[in-house]
Amino acid sequence: MINIGSYEERVKNFDWSIAEKELDYTQGDVINIGWYCSDRICQQGKGDKLALIWENAMGVEKRYTFDEVRRASNTIGAHLREIGVEAEDRVCLFMDKIPELYLGFVGILKTGAIAQPLFSAFGDESLHVRLDNAKTKVIMTQRKHVGKVRKILEKMPYLEHIIIVDHDGKKPLKERESVFSLNDREWIDDFDIHPTKAESPSVLHYTSGTTGQPKGVKHVHYSLISQYLTTKWVLDLQEDDIYWCTADPGWVTGTSYGIIGPWSLGITQCVLDKGFSAENWYSFIEKNRVSMWYSAPTAIRSLMKAGDEVIKKYDMSCLRHMASVGEPLNSEAVIWAEKVFNMPFYDTYWQTETGSMMICNYPGMKVKPGSMGKPFPGITGTVVDIETFEEINEPGKVGLIAFKPDWPAMMRTYWDNEETYQSKFVKGWYLPGDRSSIDKEGYFWFTGRDDDVINTGGHLVSPFEVESALLEHEAVAESAVVSKPDDVNMEVVKAFITLKPGFEANADLELKIMNFIRKKLSPLAMPQDVEYVEKLPKTRSGKIMRRLLKAQEWGEEIGDTSTLEDD
Ligand code: PRX
């Protein structure tokens, strides 16, 4: 039996109270995601059920039952309280995919504080702008990443505590640092969970836009309602499933569907904290008997590239359902999956801002390879004209994706940036900034973003952030950053650069510049290609026209150049 039953019937009879009832939640009640992900599952008699199966690159394995998740998160929560964390304080998680990241997330939410997960590959500058925007009080991190925090410490008087979760006592601690290890603590059974309500803030995820600094997307505890039901109906998780979400909780997929969704349903999930290779992944699936797999197009394309022979070495018969998110899932990848796994990847479309899945393919509904599917029941989704914002009723015509902003997991604002938040709404629609068409059967077909943000391997990179960082390099006079096509990552970052006098345009400098960005921002933001130019195309008012450079990279028509500055 598939959880959703019939998509059409669900659409007809939909109400979010379906999820509220299943979660025993009544409007006005206390609702705390941390409690729902651990204590409630234990109260249902599933305390001994495995919640987390974890493995790292050295082959070390750890397992946690729901009761252990409950007690470990209590212990972390109690420690945070002891050091002065209060409701709505921001607590950052800056770690690899180690168990403390998952347990810490639950623990932070239990205290009523706001969890701010940040991708551990971020460099010091990426880290700083995000901590600075949130005025983060505490950061939980690992020995290997603490150096990046130390580098920017002086600029962050608001950061009171740096908690190192894996300190071995060998190197001395520095200012504001302390050690907290779950191994050395007696785990706490009873913890006074903060009585958060529906609108209490829960998670702050950072996302990149075309202009300005990254935006902190504020979510609330009520988001659980959407995350729970979409996990149940789209990912179709069932009691005996072993679930694997390959996303890192530094990004929204890794929290909404890598912690909250599965654990609020009491499902066992696996985490692999190890680099990607087809062999690593297939053997992990085989070994843990993964039955439901949620991944991303770049990974799927990399698996395709590794070839079909390698799959034959492993027993993949455990898989019963697979889904994808983050970037366009090309039809070839869906068709390939049907050939080698006997089932397609079911594409899902959503964003950091939406907090939960918006447009999806559902078990039991016909999959059209290359289409993102249809809006989740209860979601009013359409496309509107790019200029007038009027709804388009013509099948196949491309417009801006638009949603009525009325589902539980919708962001509540951008942190300290209400103006940008408001700019996302036009004529009562929330505009996620993507373009699509809808066919006559109601299926959405993604055509591209409506801005210059680069989606590389499913991760958004702001050209503005990379350009700003490039300007800090001693050799760079000006830069323009655009996407360029890539077989596996769909698009990668390319930088056009003019040099300051005295610097020579050569391959050595190119490598230095790439490395500079990798360290400062992240490996994702690092340009894969640096092109030296004499001059960048600009408008008469002096604005760099990225559009022209991008069109050139993609072999597209250049379009209107009437505003281009004269030679
Ligand atoms: O452009 C869309 C693309 O990724 C953006 C959201 O990125 P982020 O906030 O980082 O969240 C990613 C994971 C939820 C969207 O605005 N995107 C996401 N899913 C798809 C997609 N593009 C095409 N097809 C998808 N299924």
Coordinates of C-alpha atoms and ligand atoms in Angstrom, one line a residue:
M1 CA 0.0 0.0 0.0
I2 CA 1.4 3.4 -1.0
N3 CA 0.9 6.1 1.7
I4 CA -0.6 8.7 -0.6
G5 CA -3.3 6.4 -2.0
S6 CA -4.6 8.3 -5.0
Y7 CA -3.0 11.7 -5.7
E8 CA -6.3 13.0 -7.3
E9 CA -8.4 11.9 -4.3
R10 CA -5.9 13.6 -1.9
V11 CA -6.0 16.8 -3.9
K12 CA -9.8 16.8 -3.8
N13 CA -10.1 16.2 0.0
F14 CA -7.0 17.9 1.2
D15 CA -6.5 19.8 4.5
W16 CA -3.3 20.2 6.5
S17 CA -5.3 19.1 9.5
I18 CA -4.7 15.5 8.2
A19 CA -1.1 15.9 9.4
E20 CA -2.1 17.8 12.6
K21 CA -4.4 14.9 13.6
E22 CA -1.8 12.2 12.9
L23 CA 0.7 14.2 15.0
D24 CA -2.0 14.8 17.7
Y25 CA -1.5 18.5 17.4
T26 CA -4.3 21.0 17.9
Q27 CA -4.0 24.7 17.0
G28 CA -2.6 26.6 19.9
D29 CA -0.8 23.6 21.4
V30 CA 2.8 23.4 22.2
I31 CA 4.7 22.0 19.1
N32 CA 8.4 21.3 19.3
I33 CA 10.2 19.5 16.5
G34 CA 12.8 18.1 18.8
W35 CA 10.2 16.4 20.9
Y36 CA 8.4 15.0 17.8
C37 CA 11.6 13.6 16.5
S38 CA 12.6 11.6 19.6
D39 CA 10.4 11.7 22.7
R40 CA 7.1 11.1 20.9
I41 CA 8.5 8.2 19.0
C42 CA 9.6 6.7 22.3
Q43 CA 6.2 7.3 23.8
Q44 CA 4.8 5.3 20.9
G45 CA 6.8 2.3 22.1
K46 CA 9.6 2.6 19.5
G47 CA 12.4 3.7 21.8
D48 CA 14.4 0.6 20.9
K49 CA 14.0 1.0 17.2
L50 CA 17.1 2.2 15.3
A51 CA 17.0 5.9 14.4
L52 CA 20.4 6.4 13.0
I53 CA 22.9 4.1 11.3
W54 CA 26.1 6.1 10.7
E55 CA 29.4 5.3 9.0
N56 CA 32.4 7.3 8.2
A57 CA 35.3 7.2 5.7
M58 CA 37.4 4.9 8.0
G59 CA 34.6 2.4 8.2
V60 CA 33.7 3.3 11.8
E61 CA 30.0 2.6 12.5
K62 CA 27.7 4.0 15.1
R63 CA 24.1 3.3 15.8
Y64 CA 21.5 5.1 17.8
T65 CA 18.0 4.1 18.8
F66 CA 15.2 6.6 19.2
D67 CA 15.7 6.4 22.9
E68 CA 19.4 7.2 22.5
V69 CA 18.5 10.1 20.2
R70 CA 16.1 11.3 22.9
R71 CA 18.7 11.1 25.7
A72 CA 21.6 12.4 23.7
S73 CA 19.7 15.4 22.5
N74 CA 18.5 16.1 26.0
T75 CA 22.1 16.0 27.2
I76 CA 23.1 18.5 24.5
G77 CA 20.1 20.7 25.2
A78 CA 20.9 20.7 29.0
H79 CA 24.5 21.7 28.3
L80 CA 23.4 24.6 26.0
R81 CA 21.0 25.8 28.8
E82 CA 23.8 25.6 31.4
I83 CA 26.0 27.9 29.4
G84 CA 23.2 30.4 29.0
V85 CA 21.4 29.6 25.8
E86 CA 17.9 30.9 25.8
A87 CA 14.9 30.5 23.5
E88 CA 15.4 32.1 20.1
D89 CA 19.2 32.4 20.5
R90 CA 21.0 31.3 17.4
V91 CA 23.2 28.1 17.8
C92 CA 25.2 27.2 14.8
L93 CA 26.1 23.7 13.8
F94 CA 29.4 23.7 11.8
M95 CA 30.3 20.1 11.4
D96 CA 30.7 17.3 9.0
K97 CA 27.9 14.7 8.9
I98 CA 28.9 13.3 12.3
P99 CA 26.3 12.0 14.7
E100 CA 26.6 15.1 16.9
L101 CA 25.2 17.2 14.0
Y102 CA 22.0 15.2 14.0
L103 CA 21.7 14.9 17.8
G104 CA 22.7 18.5 18.2
F105 CA 20.0 19.7 15.8
V106 CA 17.4 17.9 17.9
G107 CA 18.9 19.2 21.1
I108 CA 19.0 22.8 20.0
L109 CA 15.4 22.7 19.0
K110 CA 14.4 21.2 22.4
T111 CA 15.9 24.3 24.2
G112 CA 13.7 26.6 22.0
A113 CA 16.9 28.1 20.4
I114 CA 17.2 28.4 16.7
A115 CA 19.4 25.8 14.9
Q116 CA 21.7 27.4 12.3
P117 CA 23.3 24.6 10.3
L118 CA 26.2 25.7 8.1
F119 CA 28.0 23.6 5.5
S120 CA 31.3 22.5 7.0
A121 CA 33.3 23.1 3.8
F122 CA 32.5 26.8 4.1
G123 CA 35.6 29.0 4.3
D124 CA 36.1 31.7 7.0
E125 CA 34.4 34.4 4.9
S126 CA 31.3 32.4 4.1
L127 CA 31.1 31.5 7.7
H128 CA 31.6 35.0 8.9
V129 CA 28.8 36.7 6.9
R130 CA 26.3 34.1 8.0
L131 CA 27.2 34.2 11.7
D132 CA 27.3 38.0 11.5
N133 CA 23.9 38.3 10.0
A134 CA 22.4 36.0 12.7
K135 CA 24.5 37.3 15.5
T136 CA 25.0 33.8 16.6
K137 CA 25.6 33.1 20.3
V138 CA 27.1 29.6 20.2
I139 CA 28.8 27.5 17.6
M140 CA 29.2 23.8 17.8
T141 CA 32.0 22.5 15.7
Q142 CA 34.9 20.0 15.3
R143 CA 38.6 20.3 15.9
K144 CA 39.3 20.2 12.2
H145 CA 37.0 23.3 11.6
V146 CA 37.8 25.4 14.6
G147 CA 40.7 27.2 12.9
K148 CA 38.2 28.9 10.6
V149 CA 36.3 30.2 13.6
R150 CA 39.5 31.4 15.3
K151 CA 40.4 33.4 12.2
I152 CA 37.2 35.5 12.4
L153 CA 36.7 35.5 16.1
E154 CA 37.8 39.1 16.7
K155 CA 35.0 40.3 14.4
M156 CA 32.3 38.5 16.4
P157 CA 31.9 39.9 19.9
Y158 CA 28.4 38.3 20.0
L159 CA 29.7 34.8 19.7
E160 CA 30.0 33.7 23.3
H161 CA 30.8 30.0 23.1
I162 CA 32.7 27.8 20.7
I163 CA 31.9 24.2 21.6
I164 CA 34.3 21.6 20.2
V165 CA 32.5 18.2 20.2
D166 CA 35.5 16.0 19.4
H167 CA 38.4 17.6 21.3
D168 CA 41.0 15.1 22.3
G169 CA 42.6 17.3 25.0
K170 CA 45.9 17.4 23.1
K171 CA 45.9 21.0 21.9
P172 CA 45.2 23.9 24.2
L173 CA 41.8 25.6 23.9
K174 CA 41.7 29.2 22.9
E175 CA 39.5 32.1 23.9
R176 CA 35.7 31.3 24.3
E177 CA 36.3 27.6 23.5
S178 CA 35.1 24.7 25.5
V179 CA 34.9 20.9 25.1
F180 CA 31.7 18.9 25.1
S181 CA 31.7 15.2 24.4
L182 CA 28.7 13.0 24.6
N183 CA 31.1 10.1 25.5
D184 CA 32.1 11.8 28.8
R185 CA 28.6 12.7 29.9
E186 CA 25.9 10.9 31.7
W187 CA 23.0 11.1 29.3
I188 CA 20.0 12.9 30.7
D189 CA 16.6 11.2 30.8
D190 CA 14.4 14.1 31.8
F191 CA 14.7 17.4 30.1
D192 CA 12.4 20.3 30.3
I193 CA 11.6 20.9 26.6
H194 CA 10.9 24.5 25.8
P195 CA 7.2 24.9 25.1
T196 CA 7.6 26.3 21.6
K197 CA 4.4 27.2 19.7
A198 CA 3.6 27.0 16.0
E199 CA 5.2 30.3 15.2
S200 CA 8.3 29.9 17.3
P201 CA 11.4 30.1 15.2
S202 CA 13.2 26.7 14.7
V203 CA 15.7 26.7 11.9
L204 CA 17.8 29.3 10.1
H205 CA 19.2 28.2 6.7
Y206 CA 21.2 30.4 4.6
T207 CA 20.7 30.7 0.8
S208 CA 22.3 32.8 -1.9
G209 CA 20.7 35.3 -4.1
T210 CA 21.9 37.3 -7.2
T211 CA 22.6 40.4 -5.2
G212 CA 23.5 41.2 -1.6
Q213 CA 24.8 38.9 1.1
P214 CA 23.3 35.4 1.7
K215 CA 19.8 35.4 3.2
G216 CA 18.9 33.7 6.4
V217 CA 15.6 31.8 5.8
K218 CA 13.6 31.7 9.0
H219 CA 11.5 28.7 9.6
V220 CA 9.2 27.9 12.5
H221 CA 8.2 24.7 14.5
Y222 CA 4.9 24.5 12.6
S223 CA 6.9 23.6 9.4
L224 CA 6.8 20.1 10.9
I225 CA 3.2 19.7 9.6
S226 CA 4.4 20.0 5.9
Q227 CA 7.6 18.1 6.4
Y228 CA 5.9 15.2 8.1
L229 CA 3.2 14.8 5.4
T230 CA 5.4 15.3 2.4
T231 CA 7.8 12.7 3.8
K232 CA 5.0 10.3 4.2
W233 CA 3.3 10.8 0.9
V234 CA 6.1 11.7 -1.5
L235 CA 9.0 9.7 0.0
D236 CA 6.4 7.1 0.9
L237 CA 8.3 6.0 4.1
Q238 CA 6.9 3.0 5.7
E239 CA 7.6 1.4 9.2
D240 CA 10.2 -1.1 8.0
D241 CA 12.0 1.2 5.6
I242 CA 15.7 1.9 5.8
Y243 CA 16.0 5.4 4.4
W244 CA 19.0 7.2 3.0
C245 CA 19.0 10.9 2.3
T246 CA 22.3 11.8 0.8
A247 CA 22.1 15.6 1.5
D248 CA 24.2 17.3 4.1
P249 CA 22.2 19.0 6.9
G250 CA 24.1 22.2 6.1
W251 CA 21.5 22.5 3.4
V252 CA 17.7 22.4 3.8
T253 CA 17.2 18.9 2.3
G254 CA 19.5 17.5 4.9
T255 CA 17.3 18.9 7.7
S256 CA 13.7 18.8 6.4
Y257 CA 14.2 15.3 4.9
G258 CA 17.5 14.2 6.5
I259 CA 16.3 14.7 10.1
I260 CA 12.8 16.1 10.7
G261 CA 10.8 14.1 8.1
P262 CA 12.1 10.6 8.8
W263 CA 12.4 10.9 12.5
S264 CA 9.0 12.5 13.1
L265 CA 7.7 9.4 11.3
G266 CA 9.9 7.1 13.5
I267 CA 11.9 5.8 10.5
T268 CA 15.4 4.4 10.6
Q269 CA 17.8 6.4 8.5
C270 CA 21.4 6.0 7.4
V271 CA 24.2 8.5 7.0
L272 CA 27.4 8.1 5.1
D273 CA 30.1 10.6 6.1
K274 CA 32.5 9.7 3.3
G275 CA 33.4 11.1 -0.1
F276 CA 31.4 10.1 -3.2
S277 CA 32.2 7.2 -5.4
A278 CA 29.8 4.8 -7.2
E279 CA 31.3 1.8 -5.3
N280 CA 31.0 3.6 -1.9
W281 CA 27.4 4.4 -2.5
Y282 CA 26.3 1.1 -3.9
S283 CA 28.0 -0.9 -1.2
F284 CA 26.5 1.3 1.5
I285 CA 23.0 0.6 0.0
E286 CA 23.7 -3.1 -0.2
K287 CA 25.2 -3.4 3.3
N288 CA 22.4 -1.4 5.0
R289 CA 19.6 -2.7 2.9
V290 CA 18.5 0.8 2.0
S291 CA 14.9 0.7 0.7
M292 CA 14.2 4.4 0.1
W293 CA 16.8 6.7 -1.3
Y294 CA 16.6 10.5 -1.7
S295 CA 19.4 12.0 -3.7
A296 CA 20.3 14.7 -6.2
P297 CA 20.8 14.8 -10.0
T298 CA 24.5 15.5 -9.9
A299 CA 25.1 12.4 -7.9
I300 CA 22.8 10.4 -10.2
R301 CA 24.6 11.7 -13.3
S302 CA 28.0 10.7 -11.6
L303 CA 26.6 7.2 -11.0
M304 CA 25.5 7.1 -14.7
K305 CA 29.0 8.1 -15.7
A306 CA 30.5 5.3 -13.6
G307 CA 28.6 2.9 -15.9
D308 CA 26.2 0.0 -15.6
E309 CA 28.8 -2.7 -15.0
V310 CA 29.7 -1.5 -11.5
I311 CA 26.1 -1.8 -10.3
K312 CA 26.0 -5.5 -11.2
K313 CA 28.6 -6.1 -8.5
Y314 CA 26.1 -5.2 -5.9
D315 CA 22.7 -6.4 -4.7
M316 CA 20.4 -3.5 -5.2
S317 CA 17.2 -5.5 -4.8
C318 CA 16.6 -3.8 -1.4
L319 CA 15.6 -0.5 -3.1
R320 CA 11.9 0.0 -3.5
H321 CA 11.6 3.8 -4.1
M322 CA 13.9 6.6 -5.1
A323 CA 13.6 10.4 -5.4
S324 CA 15.6 13.4 -6.4
V325 CA 15.9 17.1 -5.6
G326 CA 17.9 20.2 -6.1
E327 CA 18.4 20.8 -9.8
P328 CA 16.9 19.7 -13.0
L329 CA 16.6 15.9 -13.3
N330 CA 17.2 15.3 -17.0
S331 CA 15.0 12.7 -18.6
E332 CA 18.1 10.5 -19.5
A333 CA 18.7 10.1 -15.8
V334 CA 15.2 8.9 -15.1
I335 CA 15.3 6.5 -18.1
W336 CA 18.7 5.2 -17.0
A337 CA 17.3 4.5 -13.5
E338 CA 14.4 2.6 -14.9
K339 CA 16.9 0.5 -16.9
V340 CA 19.3 -0.3 -14.1
F341 CA 17.2 -0.1 -10.9
N342 CA 13.8 -1.1 -12.5
M343 CA 12.3 2.1 -11.2
P344 CA 12.6 5.8 -12.0
F345 CA 13.9 8.6 -9.7
Y346 CA 10.9 10.6 -8.7
D347 CA 11.8 14.2 -9.1
T348 CA 10.8 16.7 -6.4
Y349 CA 11.0 20.5 -6.6
W350 CA 11.2 22.9 -3.7
Q351 CA 13.6 25.4 -2.1
T352 CA 15.2 26.5 1.2
E353 CA 12.5 29.1 1.4
T354 CA 9.6 26.7 0.9
G355 CA 10.9 24.4 3.7
S356 CA 9.1 21.4 2.2
M357 CA 8.4 19.8 -1.2
M358 CA 6.2 21.8 -3.6
I359 CA 6.0 20.0 -6.9
C360 CA 6.6 16.3 -7.0
N361 CA 6.2 13.0 -8.7
Y362 CA 4.1 10.7 -6.5
P363 CA 4.2 6.9 -6.1
G364 CA 1.3 5.6 -8.2
M365 CA 1.2 8.6 -10.5
K366 CA 2.6 8.3 -14.0
V367 CA 6.2 9.7 -14.2
K368 CA 7.0 11.8 -17.3
P369 CA 10.8 11.8 -17.5
G370 CA 12.1 15.4 -17.3
S371 CA 9.0 16.7 -15.6
M372 CA 9.0 17.8 -11.9
G373 CA 5.5 16.5 -11.5
K374 CA 2.5 18.3 -9.9
P375 CA 1.9 20.4 -6.8
F376 CA 1.6 18.6 -3.5
P377 CA -2.0 18.4 -2.4
G378 CA -3.0 21.6 -0.7
I379 CA -0.4 23.6 -2.6
T380 CA -1.8 26.1 -5.1
G381 CA 0.9 26.3 -7.7
T382 CA 0.9 27.8 -11.2
V383 CA 2.9 29.8 -13.6
V384 CA 2.4 33.5 -14.2
D385 CA 3.4 35.9 -17.0
I386 CA 7.0 37.2 -16.6
E387 CA 5.9 40.8 -17.0
T388 CA 2.2 41.1 -15.9
F389 CA 2.3 38.3 -13.3
E390 CA -1.1 37.2 -14.5
E391 CA -1.8 33.5 -14.4
I392 CA -0.9 31.7 -17.6
N393 CA -3.6 29.3 -18.8
E394 CA -2.0 28.1 -22.0
P395 CA -0.3 24.7 -21.8
G396 CA 3.4 24.7 -22.7
K397 CA 3.8 28.5 -22.2
V398 CA 6.8 29.4 -20.0
G399 CA 6.2 31.7 -17.0
L400 CA 7.4 32.2 -13.5
I401 CA 6.5 29.5 -11.0
A402 CA 4.1 31.0 -8.4
F403 CA 2.6 29.6 -5.2
K404 CA -0.1 30.9 -2.8
P405 CA 2.0 31.3 0.4
D406 CA -0.3 29.3 2.7
W407 CA 1.5 26.0 3.6
P408 CA 2.9 25.4 7.1
A409 CA 6.6 25.2 6.1
M410 CA 6.8 28.4 4.2
M411 CA 9.6 30.7 5.4
R412 CA 8.4 33.4 7.8
T413 CA 11.0 36.0 6.7
Y414 CA 14.7 36.5 5.8
W415 CA 16.6 37.2 9.0
D416 CA 17.0 40.9 9.4
N417 CA 16.0 41.5 5.8
E418 CA 12.3 41.9 5.7
E419 CA 12.5 44.1 2.6
T420 CA 14.0 41.3 0.4
Y421 CA 11.4 38.9 1.8
Q422 CA 8.6 41.2 0.8
S423 CA 10.1 41.5 -2.7
K424 CA 9.4 37.8 -3.3
F425 CA 5.6 38.4 -3.3
V426 CA 3.7 39.9 -6.2
K427 CA -0.1 40.0 -6.6
G428 CA -0.5 37.6 -3.7
W429 CA 1.9 35.0 -5.2
Y430 CA 5.2 33.9 -3.7
L431 CA 7.7 33.8 -6.6
P432 CA 10.5 31.3 -6.0
G433 CA 12.5 32.8 -8.9
D434 CA 12.2 29.8 -11.3
R435 CA 10.6 29.4 -14.7
S436 CA 8.5 26.5 -15.9
S437 CA 5.7 25.6 -18.2
I438 CA 2.7 23.4 -17.4
D439 CA 1.4 20.8 -19.8
K440 CA -2.2 20.0 -20.4
E441 CA -2.2 17.2 -17.8
G442 CA -0.9 19.6 -15.2
Y443 CA 2.7 18.5 -15.1
F444 CA 5.4 21.2 -14.5
W445 CA 8.5 21.3 -16.8
F446 CA 11.3 23.4 -15.4
T447 CA 13.1 25.6 -17.9
G448 CA 15.6 27.6 -15.7
R449 CA 16.1 30.2 -13.0
D450 CA 14.9 33.7 -13.4
D451 CA 18.1 35.2 -12.0
D452 CA 21.9 34.8 -12.2
V453 CA 22.3 32.5 -9.3
I454 CA 24.4 29.5 -10.2
N455 CA 23.1 26.0 -9.3
T456 CA 26.2 23.9 -9.3
G457 CA 25.7 20.3 -8.4
G458 CA 22.4 21.2 -6.6
H459 CA 24.1 24.0 -4.6
L460 CA 23.3 27.6 -5.1
V461 CA 26.2 30.0 -5.5
S462 CA 25.8 33.7 -5.7
P463 CA 27.8 35.4 -8.4
F464 CA 27.8 38.5 -6.2
E465 CA 29.5 36.7 -3.4
V466 CA 32.2 35.2 -5.6
E467 CA 32.8 38.6 -7.3
S468 CA 33.1 40.3 -4.0
A469 CA 35.6 37.7 -2.8
L470 CA 37.6 37.9 -6.0
L471 CA 38.0 41.6 -5.5
E472 CA 39.8 40.9 -2.3
H473 CA 42.6 39.1 -4.3
E474 CA 45.6 41.4 -4.9
A475 CA 45.7 40.7 -8.6
V476 CA 42.0 41.2 -9.5
A477 CA 40.8 44.6 -10.7
E478 CA 37.3 43.6 -11.8
S479 CA 35.4 40.4 -12.2
A480 CA 32.2 39.0 -13.6
V481 CA 31.0 35.5 -12.5
V482 CA 28.6 33.4 -14.5
S483 CA 27.7 29.8 -14.9
K484 CA 29.0 27.6 -17.7
P485 CA 27.6 24.2 -18.7
D486 CA 29.0 21.0 -17.2
D487 CA 28.1 17.4 -18.0
V488 CA 27.9 16.3 -14.4
N489 CA 27.2 19.4 -12.2
M490 CA 24.9 20.8 -14.9
E491 CA 26.6 24.2 -14.4
V492 CA 29.9 25.3 -12.8
V493 CA 31.3 28.7 -11.8
K494 CA 33.3 30.7 -14.3
A495 CA 35.0 34.0 -13.6
F496 CA 36.0 36.6 -16.1
I497 CA 38.7 38.8 -14.7
T498 CA 40.6 42.0 -15.5
L499 CA 44.0 42.2 -13.8
K500 CA 45.6 45.1 -11.9
P501 CA 48.7 46.6 -13.5
G502 CA 51.8 44.6 -12.8
F503 CA 50.1 41.1 -12.8
E504 CA 50.7 38.7 -15.5
A505 CA 47.8 36.6 -16.8
N506 CA 49.1 33.0 -16.5
A507 CA 48.0 29.6 -15.4
D508 CA 49.8 29.8 -12.1
L509 CA 47.9 32.9 -11.1
E510 CA 44.7 31.2 -12.3
L511 CA 45.3 28.4 -9.8
K512 CA 46.1 30.8 -7.0
I513 CA 42.9 32.7 -7.6
M514 CA 40.8 29.5 -7.7
N515 CA 42.4 28.4 -4.4
F516 CA 41.8 31.7 -2.9
I517 CA 38.1 31.4 -3.5
R518 CA 38.0 27.8 -2.3
K519 CA 39.5 28.7 1.0
K520 CA 37.6 31.9 1.5
L521 CA 34.2 30.8 0.4
S522 CA 33.9 27.0 -0.4
P523 CA 34.9 24.4 -2.9
L524 CA 31.5 24.8 -4.5
A525 CA 32.0 28.5 -5.2
M526 CA 35.5 28.0 -6.6
P527 CA 35.6 29.0 -10.3
Q528 CA 36.4 25.9 -12.4
D529 CA 37.5 28.3 -15.1
V530 CA 39.1 31.7 -15.0
E531 CA 39.3 33.8 -18.2
Y532 CA 41.4 36.9 -18.3
V533 CA 39.9 39.7 -20.3
E534 CA 41.0 43.2 -21.2
K535 CA 37.6 44.7 -20.4
L536 CA 34.2 43.5 -19.1
P537 CA 31.0 44.4 -20.9
K538 CA 29.2 47.1 -19.0
T539 CA 26.0 49.1 -19.3
R540 CA 26.4 52.9 -19.8
S541 CA 25.7 53.3 -16.1
G542 CA 28.7 51.0 -15.4
K543 CA 26.9 47.8 -14.4
I544 CA 28.6 44.6 -15.5
M545 CA 26.5 42.7 -18.0
R546 CA 26.8 39.2 -16.8
R547 CA 24.0 38.3 -19.2
L548 CA 26.3 38.7 -22.2
L549 CA 29.0 36.6 -20.8
K550 CA 26.6 33.9 -19.8
A551 CA 25.0 33.8 -23.2
Q552 CA 28.4 33.4 -24.7
E553 CA 29.2 30.4 -22.4
W554 CA 25.9 28.7 -23.2
G555 CA 26.0 29.4 -26.9
E556 CA 22.8 31.4 -26.6
E557 CA 21.7 34.5 -28.4
I558 CA 23.0 37.6 -26.8
G559 CA 19.7 39.5 -27.0
D560 CA 19.3 43.2 -26.5
T561 CA 22.6 45.1 -26.2
S562 CA 21.3 48.6 -26.5
T563 CA 22.3 49.5 -23.0
L564 CA 25.9 48.3 -23.6
E565 CA 28.5 50.9 -23.1
D566 CA 30.2 52.2 -26.3
D567 CA 33.8 51.4 -27.0
Ligands
PRX1 O1 16.2 26.7 -9.0 C1 15.5 25.7 -8.2 C2 16.4 24.5 -8.0 O2 17.1 24.8 -6.8 C3 16.5 26.0 -6.2 C4 16.4 25.8 -4.7 O3 17.7 25.6 -4.1 P1 17.9 25.5 -2.6 O4 17.1 26.6 -1.9 O5 19.3 25.4 -2.3 O6 17.1 24.2 -2.2 C5 17.5 23.0 -2.8 C6 16.8 21.8 -2.2 C7 15.4 21.9 -1.9 C8 15.2 26.1 -6.8 O7 14.7 27.5 -6.7 N1 15.7 23.2 -7.9 C9 15.3 22.6 -6.8 N2 14.7 21.4 -7.1 C10 14.7 21.4 -8.5 C11 15.3 22.5 -9.0 N3 15.4 22.8 -10.3 C12 14.9 21.9 -11.1 N4 14.3 20.8 -10.7 C13 14.1 20.4 -9.4 N5 13.5 19.3 -9.0

